[in-house]
Amino acid sequence: MPVKIPRFSDGLGPMTILPAVWDVLSAATARSAGATHLFLSGAAVNNVHGYPDRGLLDTEDFARIVRQITTATELPIMVDAEAGFGGLPKFGRLLDELSSAGCNAIMIEDQDEAGATKTVGLEQRLCDPQVMVDRIAFIRRHFGDQFQILARTDYLLHMDFEESLQRLAAYDEAGADWVVPVFAPSKESLQEAAVRFPGRLMVLAASPPVNGAMKYVTRWEDMQEIQPVAVQVTGEYRNVVPPLQEAYQQALDGRWTTLFENRPDPVWFDEMLGLNRPLMEG
Ligand SMILES: C[C@](O)(C(=O)O)[C@H](CC(=O)O)C(=O)O
């Protein structure tokens, strides 16, 4: 029987933290730490498969990962639908597959290609706002209210933030449920966005891209004042690497017993993460 996943807006906000996840282990770990809603990060999913954050995985890959996560955690998950995976028909296929995998919320962005705005050596630009409006209208036309939509716009260096707000207003008008200005230039700009989109603003807390596009780092204290519906936090997958390197170093140095010391028996893993399936016993 497919699991019943709550609607993403259920129990959401103000200030729900949406941790970035990329597989069952990360999602179940986030849940064990208290997360109630998850965010499937396109950057994380691509990176853990050996790709840069350029939307290189396919619809089936995303759907498979989402199904595994929803089955294991039963938590609502917002999926990074990036720039739609290439054209509206392909986007439709993605949504079809995500819906059967238990996803009812997506983030969609106004770039032509995923990851372009933070890639060194590429011209920073966004798509025509109408392309994004068409993406949102497409979802509403073919999937009704089945998906809740977070519309993202990227603030680019030297842009007037007013343009970001106007883009978000157009996406809001087209039927987005929430909006997020990514790489916003300042706390004040986010405050302005909160006034323009009361109860519908989400904020992204990400580490600054190497191309220097981000001037402001999202802070907990600022969010307390601004009170967005949710904060997407996307640093987790990068932070997994240093402790893992250390663990592998211990193994390679012959100090592997330190990996097992003070660890309970293997059932501990499944119990701790609440992955109690019928298969675990008997
Ligand atoms: C939100 C984002 O699209 C993601 O895939 O998680 C990334 C986040 C990141 O790189 O940390 C982004 O483009 O900001």
mmCIF file of C-alpha atoms and ligand atoms in Angstrom:
data_model
loop_
_atom_site.group_PDB
_atom_site.id
_atom_site.type_symbol
_atom_site.label_atom_id
_atom_site.label_comp_id
_atom_site.label_asym_id
_atom_site.label_seq_id
_atom_site.Cartn_x
_atom_site.Cartn_y
_atom_site.Cartn_z
ATOM 1 C CA MET A 1 0.000 0.000 0.000
ATOM 2 C CA PRO A 2 1.442 3.405 -0.869
ATOM 3 C CA VAL A 3 2.005 5.559 2.209
ATOM 4 C CA LYS A 4 -0.169 8.627 2.742
ATOM 5 C CA ILE A 5 2.042 11.697 2.920
ATOM 6 C CA PRO A 6 0.622 14.822 4.604
ATOM 7 C CA ARG A 7 0.113 17.900 2.456
ATOM 8 C CA PHE A 8 3.250 20.027 2.624
ATOM 9 C CA SER A 9 1.407 23.015 4.155
ATOM 10 C CA ASP A 10 0.121 20.864 7.051
ATOM 11 C CA GLY A 11 1.814 22.040 10.231
ATOM 12 C CA LEU A 12 4.049 24.384 8.265
ATOM 13 C CA GLY A 13 5.366 27.678 9.583
ATOM 14 C CA PRO A 14 6.146 30.155 10.736
ATOM 15 C CA MET A 15 9.862 29.403 10.578
ATOM 16 C CA THR A 16 9.761 25.709 9.795
ATOM 17 C CA ILE A 17 13.284 24.559 9.040
ATOM 18 C CA LEU A 18 13.501 22.517 5.842
ATOM 19 C CA PRO A 19 16.743 20.549 5.955
ATOM 20 C CA ALA A 20 18.282 19.500 2.646
ATOM 21 C CA VAL A 21 18.203 15.729 2.129
ATOM 22 C CA TRP A 22 19.339 13.505 -0.727
ATOM 23 C CA ASP A 23 18.622 9.891 0.249
ATOM 24 C CA VAL A 24 16.937 7.754 2.911
ATOM 25 C CA LEU A 25 19.850 7.956 5.312
ATOM 26 C CA SER A 26 19.947 11.765 5.269
ATOM 27 C CA ALA A 27 16.134 12.059 5.363
ATOM 28 C CA ALA A 28 15.709 9.605 8.241
ATOM 29 C CA THR A 29 18.564 11.286 10.098
ATOM 30 C CA ALA A 30 16.878 14.688 9.645
ATOM 31 C CA ARG A 31 13.644 13.187 10.970
ATOM 32 C CA SER A 32 15.436 11.682 13.965
ATOM 33 C CA ALA A 33 16.745 15.182 14.743
ATOM 34 C CA GLY A 34 13.178 16.537 14.740
ATOM 35 C CA ALA A 35 12.529 17.665 11.142
ATOM 36 C CA THR A 36 8.846 17.615 10.207
ATOM 37 C CA HIS A 37 9.210 18.666 6.546
ATOM 38 C CA LEU A 38 12.055 17.883 4.131
ATOM 39 C CA PHE A 39 13.642 19.523 1.108
ATOM 40 C CA LEU A 40 15.147 17.339 -1.615
ATOM 41 C CA SER A 41 18.070 19.483 -2.750
ATOM 42 C CA GLY A 42 18.966 19.302 -6.432
ATOM 43 C CA ALA A 43 22.529 20.308 -5.605
ATOM 44 C CA ALA A 44 22.895 17.544 -3.017
ATOM 45 C CA VAL A 45 21.277 14.852 -5.179
ATOM 46 C CA ASN A 46 23.476 15.755 -8.148
ATOM 47 C CA ASN A 47 26.642 16.013 -6.059
ATOM 48 C CA VAL A 48 26.194 12.675 -4.299
ATOM 49 C CA HIS A 49 25.859 11.063 -7.733
ATOM 50 C CA GLY A 50 29.116 12.645 -8.857
ATOM 51 C CA TYR A 51 27.632 15.544 -10.819
ATOM 52 C CA PRO A 52 27.831 19.301 -10.338
ATOM 53 C CA ASP A 53 24.633 21.181 -9.502
ATOM 54 C CA ARG A 54 23.602 21.525 -13.150
ATOM 55 C CA GLY A 55 20.418 19.462 -13.229
ATOM 56 C CA LEU A 56 22.112 16.406 -14.701
ATOM 57 C CA LEU A 57 20.001 13.712 -13.119
ATOM 58 C CA ASP A 58 16.809 12.504 -14.721
ATOM 59 C CA THR A 59 13.144 12.453 -13.719
ATOM 60 C CA GLU A 60 13.322 8.738 -12.821
ATOM 61 C CA ASP A 61 16.299 9.326 -10.558
ATOM 62 C CA PHE A 62 14.448 12.002 -8.613
ATOM 63 C CA ALA A 63 11.231 9.966 -8.428
ATOM 64 C CA ARG A 64 13.077 6.864 -7.205
ATOM 65 C CA ILE A 65 14.836 8.798 -4.457
ATOM 66 C CA VAL A 66 11.610 10.537 -3.425
ATOM 67 C CA ARG A 67 9.708 7.247 -3.260
ATOM 68 C CA GLN A 68 12.402 5.695 -1.079
ATOM 69 C CA ILE A 69 12.326 8.701 1.263
ATOM 70 C CA THR A 70 8.552 9.005 1.566
ATOM 71 C CA THR A 71 8.224 5.255 2.164
ATOM 72 C CA ALA A 72 10.869 5.287 4.870
ATOM 73 C CA THR A 73 9.977 8.541 6.649
ATOM 74 C CA GLU A 74 6.323 9.287 5.754
ATOM 75 C CA LEU A 75 7.242 12.996 5.930
ATOM 76 C CA PRO A 76 6.154 15.602 3.371
ATOM 77 C CA ILE A 77 9.000 16.503 1.054
ATOM 78 C CA MET A 78 9.434 19.533 -1.188
ATOM 79 C CA VAL A 79 11.367 18.558 -4.293
ATOM 80 C CA ASP A 80 13.753 20.881 -6.104
ATOM 81 C CA ALA A 81 12.234 20.748 -9.597
ATOM 82 C CA GLU A 82 15.022 23.075 -10.761
ATOM 83 C CA ALA A 83 14.182 24.740 -14.081
ATOM 84 C CA GLY A 84 11.688 22.022 -15.033
ATOM 85 C CA PHE A 85 14.124 19.426 -16.411
ATOM 86 C CA GLY A 86 13.889 20.737 -19.967
ATOM 87 C CA GLY A 87 10.666 21.932 -21.593
ATOM 88 C CA LEU A 88 7.085 21.620 -20.409
ATOM 89 C CA PRO A 89 6.390 18.041 -21.576
ATOM 90 C CA LYS A 90 9.456 16.808 -19.683
ATOM 91 C CA PHE A 91 8.388 18.867 -16.694
ATOM 92 C CA GLY A 92 4.978 17.172 -16.871
ATOM 93 C CA ARG A 93 6.654 13.794 -16.800
ATOM 94 C CA LEU A 94 8.647 14.797 -13.731
ATOM 95 C CA LEU A 95 5.475 15.921 -11.936
ATOM 96 C CA ASP A 96 3.663 12.711 -12.886
ATOM 97 C CA GLU A 97 6.456 10.615 -11.456
ATOM 98 C CA LEU A 98 6.860 12.763 -8.347
ATOM 99 C CA SER A 99 3.169 12.582 -7.609
ATOM 100 C CA SER A 100 3.193 8.768 -7.658
ATOM 101 C CA ALA A 101 6.257 8.867 -5.411
ATOM 102 C CA GLY A 102 4.327 10.754 -2.686
ATOM 103 C CA CYS A 103 5.544 14.289 -3.354
ATOM 104 C CA ASN A 104 3.016 17.133 -3.239
ATOM 105 C CA ALA A 105 5.279 20.208 -3.188
ATOM 106 C CA ILE A 106 7.972 21.479 -5.520
ATOM 107 C CA MET A 107 10.326 24.396 -5.871
ATOM 108 C CA ILE A 108 10.625 25.756 -9.421
ATOM 109 C CA GLU A 109 13.112 28.416 -10.473
ATOM 110 C CA ASP A 110 13.417 31.088 -13.155
ATOM 111 C CA GLN A 111 16.677 30.041 -14.777
ATOM 112 C CA ASP A 112 16.970 28.469 -18.208
ATOM 113 C CA GLU A 113 19.274 25.828 -16.832
ATOM 114 C CA ALA A 114 19.650 24.597 -13.271
ATOM 115 C CA GLY A 115 22.685 25.829 -11.358
ATOM 116 C CA ALA A 116 23.684 28.385 -14.012
ATOM 117 C CA THR A 117 23.536 31.416 -11.707
ATOM 118 C CA LYS A 118 26.173 30.023 -9.371
ATOM 119 C CA THR A 119 28.513 28.448 -11.913
ATOM 120 C CA VAL A 120 31.817 30.213 -12.553
ATOM 121 C CA GLY A 121 32.373 31.041 -16.223
ATOM 122 C CA LEU A 122 28.712 31.214 -17.182
ATOM 123 C CA GLU A 123 26.886 34.439 -17.830
ATOM 124 C CA GLN A 124 24.533 35.115 -14.943
ATOM 125 C CA ARG A 125 21.057 35.543 -16.280
ATOM 126 C CA LEU A 126 17.498 34.515 -15.638
ATOM 127 C CA CYS A 127 14.857 33.375 -18.084
ATOM 128 C CA ASP A 128 12.119 35.693 -19.286
ATOM 129 C CA PRO A 129 9.598 35.909 -16.406
ATOM 130 C CA GLN A 130 6.896 34.726 -18.828
ATOM 131 C CA VAL A 131 8.689 31.362 -19.190
ATOM 132 C CA MET A 132 8.405 30.905 -15.457
ATOM 133 C CA VAL A 133 4.766 32.071 -15.411
ATOM 134 C CA ASP A 134 4.103 29.440 -18.105
ATOM 135 C CA ARG A 135 5.752 26.782 -15.943
ATOM 136 C CA ILE A 136 3.464 27.609 -13.024
ATOM 137 C CA ALA A 137 0.366 27.849 -15.247
ATOM 138 C CA PHE A 138 1.284 24.450 -16.728
ATOM 139 C CA ILE A 139 1.289 22.850 -13.265
ATOM 140 C CA ARG A 140 -2.068 24.373 -12.377
ATOM 141 C CA ARG A 141 -3.604 23.380 -15.731
ATOM 142 C CA HIS A 142 -2.490 19.762 -15.640
ATOM 143 C CA PHE A 143 -2.197 18.984 -11.954
ATOM 144 C CA GLY A 144 -4.690 21.409 -10.342
ATOM 145 C CA ASP A 145 -3.910 21.828 -6.649
ATOM 146 C CA GLN A 146 -2.099 18.520 -6.392
ATOM 147 C CA PHE A 147 1.217 20.328 -6.008
ATOM 148 C CA GLN A 148 2.018 23.244 -3.742
ATOM 149 C CA ILE A 149 4.493 25.499 -5.471
ATOM 150 C CA LEU A 150 7.455 27.467 -4.201
ATOM 151 C CA ALA A 151 8.537 29.927 -6.911
ATOM 152 C CA ARG A 152 12.192 30.897 -6.776
ATOM 153 C CA THR A 153 13.998 33.811 -8.325
ATOM 154 C CA ASP A 154 17.756 34.327 -8.074
ATOM 155 C CA TYR A 155 19.035 37.761 -7.217
ATOM 156 C CA LEU A 156 22.028 38.420 -9.470
ATOM 157 C CA LEU A 157 24.870 40.803 -8.728
ATOM 158 C CA HIS A 158 24.055 44.428 -9.663
ATOM 159 C CA MET A 159 20.363 43.698 -10.112
ATOM 160 C CA ASP A 160 17.785 46.027 -8.633
ATOM 161 C CA PHE A 161 16.005 43.973 -5.953
ATOM 162 C CA GLU A 162 12.763 45.587 -7.101
ATOM 163 C CA GLU A 163 13.056 43.439 -10.240
ATOM 164 C CA SER A 164 13.250 40.333 -8.042
ATOM 165 C CA LEU A 165 10.100 41.442 -6.226
ATOM 166 C CA GLN A 166 8.308 42.066 -9.514
ATOM 167 C CA ARG A 167 9.262 38.643 -10.794
ATOM 168 C CA LEU A 168 7.974 37.052 -7.592
ATOM 169 C CA ALA A 169 4.739 39.076 -7.847
ATOM 170 C CA ALA A 170 4.181 37.684 -11.359
ATOM 171 C CA TYR A 171 4.778 34.115 -10.124
ATOM 172 C CA ASP A 172 2.490 34.701 -7.164
ATOM 173 C CA GLU A 173 -0.191 35.944 -9.525
ATOM 174 C CA ALA A 174 0.309 32.870 -11.739
ATOM 175 C CA GLY A 175 -0.550 30.602 -8.797
ATOM 176 C CA ALA A 176 2.550 29.993 -6.675
ATOM 177 C CA ASP A 177 1.835 29.219 -3.017
ATOM 178 C CA TRP A 178 5.125 30.582 -1.699
ATOM 179 C CA VAL A 179 8.008 32.650 -3.063
ATOM 180 C CA VAL A 180 11.748 32.671 -2.368
ATOM 181 C CA PRO A 181 14.314 35.251 -3.471
ATOM 182 C CA VAL A 182 17.579 33.315 -3.475
ATOM 183 C CA PHE A 183 20.917 35.047 -2.757
ATOM 184 C CA ALA A 184 18.996 38.170 -1.635
ATOM 185 C CA PRO A 185 21.409 41.087 -1.149
ATOM 186 C CA SER A 186 20.529 42.039 2.449
ATOM 187 C CA LYS A 187 18.357 41.482 5.470
ATOM 188 C CA GLU A 188 16.402 44.609 4.485
ATOM 189 C CA SER A 189 15.588 43.164 1.074
ATOM 190 C CA LEU A 190 14.142 40.070 2.751
ATOM 191 C CA GLN A 191 12.150 42.283 5.098
ATOM 192 C CA GLU A 192 10.719 44.054 2.065
ATOM 193 C CA ALA A 193 9.822 40.710 0.525
ATOM 194 C CA ALA A 194 8.071 39.659 3.761
ATOM 195 C CA VAL A 195 5.922 42.810 3.581
ATOM 196 C CA ARG A 196 5.100 42.224 -0.105
ATOM 197 C CA PHE A 197 4.251 38.533 0.382
ATOM 198 C CA PRO A 198 2.829 38.208 3.907
ATOM 199 C CA GLY A 199 2.728 34.586 5.071
ATOM 200 C CA ARG A 200 4.089 33.365 1.736
ATOM 201 C CA LEU A 201 7.809 34.096 1.962
ATOM 202 C CA MET A 202 10.374 31.320 2.308
ATOM 203 C CA VAL A 203 14.096 31.982 2.694
ATOM 204 C CA LEU A 204 17.093 29.932 1.594
ATOM 205 C CA ALA A 205 20.098 29.576 3.877
ATOM 206 C CA ALA A 206 22.950 28.420 1.654
ATOM 207 C CA SER A 207 26.711 28.737 1.734
ATOM 208 C CA PRO A 208 27.917 31.547 -0.563
ATOM 209 C CA PRO A 209 28.500 30.385 -4.162
ATOM 210 C CA VAL A 210 32.131 30.579 -5.333
ATOM 211 C CA ASN A 211 31.260 33.165 -7.980
ATOM 212 C CA GLY A 212 30.593 35.680 -5.190
ATOM 213 C CA ALA A 213 26.943 36.141 -6.144
ATOM 214 C CA MET A 214 25.802 36.142 -2.534
ATOM 215 C CA LYS A 215 26.391 39.204 -0.384
ATOM 216 C CA TYR A 216 24.224 38.304 2.590
ATOM 217 C CA VAL A 217 24.335 35.142 4.691
ATOM 218 C CA THR A 218 20.960 34.168 6.166
ATOM 219 C CA ARG A 219 21.010 34.329 9.974
ATOM 220 C CA TRP A 220 18.728 32.790 12.570
ATOM 221 C CA GLU A 221 18.371 36.123 14.455
ATOM 222 C CA ASP A 222 17.281 37.906 11.263
ATOM 223 C CA MET A 223 14.780 35.168 10.521
ATOM 224 C CA GLN A 224 13.301 35.596 14.006
ATOM 225 C CA GLU A 225 12.451 39.164 13.018
ATOM 226 C CA ILE A 226 11.308 38.415 9.482
ATOM 227 C CA GLN A 227 9.378 35.233 10.321
ATOM 228 C CA PRO A 228 9.273 33.548 6.906
ATOM 229 C CA VAL A 229 7.018 30.489 6.549
ATOM 230 C CA ALA A 230 10.088 28.291 6.244
ATOM 231 C CA VAL A 231 13.864 28.366 5.908
ATOM 232 C CA GLN A 232 15.507 25.912 3.512
ATOM 233 C CA VAL A 233 18.936 24.990 4.845
ATOM 234 C CA THR A 234 21.258 23.446 2.290
ATOM 235 C CA GLY A 235 24.644 23.100 3.964
ATOM 236 C CA GLU A 236 24.207 19.594 5.287
ATOM 237 C CA TYR A 237 25.553 17.517 2.447
ATOM 238 C CA ARG A 238 28.765 19.509 2.238
ATOM 239 C CA ASN A 239 29.281 19.125 5.983
ATOM 240 C CA VAL A 240 28.968 15.363 5.765
ATOM 241 C CA VAL A 241 32.289 15.122 3.930
ATOM 242 C CA PRO A 242 34.840 16.215 6.597
ATOM 243 C CA PRO A 243 33.672 13.775 9.333
ATOM 244 C CA LEU A 244 33.438 11.019 6.715
ATOM 245 C CA GLN A 245 36.987 11.747 5.580
ATOM 246 C CA GLU A 246 38.078 11.454 9.183
ATOM 247 C CA ALA A 247 36.291 8.101 9.574
ATOM 248 C CA TYR A 248 37.871 6.716 6.390
ATOM 249 C CA GLN A 249 41.230 8.003 7.538
ATOM 250 C CA GLN A 250 40.829 6.003 10.744
ATOM 251 C CA ALA A 251 40.059 2.884 8.710
ATOM 252 C CA LEU A 252 42.998 3.398 6.359
ATOM 253 C CA ASP A 253 45.323 4.029 9.290
ATOM 254 C CA GLY A 254 44.299 0.743 10.872
ATOM 255 C CA ARG A 255 42.425 2.516 13.665
ATOM 256 C CA TRP A 256 39.093 1.055 12.613
ATOM 257 C CA THR A 257 38.173 -0.222 16.056
ATOM 258 C CA THR A 258 37.651 3.432 17.006
ATOM 259 C CA LEU A 259 34.768 3.376 14.530
ATOM 260 C CA PHE A 260 33.002 0.623 16.456
ATOM 261 C CA GLU A 261 33.775 1.580 20.018
ATOM 262 C CA ASN A 262 30.777 2.598 22.104
ATOM 263 C CA ARG A 263 28.460 1.754 19.252
ATOM 264 C CA PRO A 264 25.502 -0.534 20.012
ATOM 265 C CA ASP A 265 24.734 -3.559 17.829
ATOM 266 C CA PRO A 266 23.615 -3.090 14.219
ATOM 267 C CA VAL A 267 19.894 -2.940 15.057
ATOM 268 C CA TRP A 268 20.689 0.394 16.638
ATOM 269 C CA PHE A 269 20.946 2.034 13.236
ATOM 270 C CA ASP A 270 17.463 1.056 12.143
ATOM 271 C CA GLU A 271 15.938 1.765 15.523
ATOM 272 C CA MET A 272 17.556 5.123 15.879
ATOM 273 C CA LEU A 273 16.343 6.242 12.488
ATOM 274 C CA GLY A 274 12.915 4.669 13.003
ATOM 275 C CA LEU A 275 13.257 2.456 9.966
ATOM 276 C CA ASN A 276 11.334 -0.399 11.497
ATOM 277 C CA ARG A 277 10.081 -2.403 8.589
ATOM 278 C CA PRO A 278 8.521 -5.870 8.810
ATOM 279 C CA LEU A 279 11.733 -7.142 7.209
ATOM 280 C CA MET A 280 13.742 -6.196 10.267
ATOM 281 C CA GLU A 281 12.486 -9.091 12.394
ATOM 282 C CA GLY A 282 12.019 -12.854 12.191
HETATM 283 C C1 LIG B 1 18.711 25.346 -3.277
HETATM 284 C C2 LIG B 1 19.669 24.693 -4.197
HETATM 285 O O1 LIG B 1 19.202 24.832 -5.521
HETATM 286 C C3 LIG B 1 19.711 23.207 -3.897
HETATM 287 O O2 LIG B 1 19.806 22.454 -4.864
HETATM 288 O O3 LIG B 1 19.700 22.830 -2.728
HETATM 289 C C4 LIG B 1 21.097 25.224 -4.103
HETATM 290 C C5 LIG B 1 21.581 25.204 -2.709
HETATM 291 C C6 LIG B 1 23.063 25.110 -2.510
HETATM 292 O O4 LIG B 1 23.836 25.051 -3.453
HETATM 293 O O5 LIG B 1 23.450 25.062 -1.326
HETATM 294 C C7 LIG B 1 21.191 26.625 -4.677
HETATM 295 O O6 LIG B 1 21.256 26.773 -5.890
HETATM 296 O O7 LIG B 1 21.199 27.573 -3.900
#
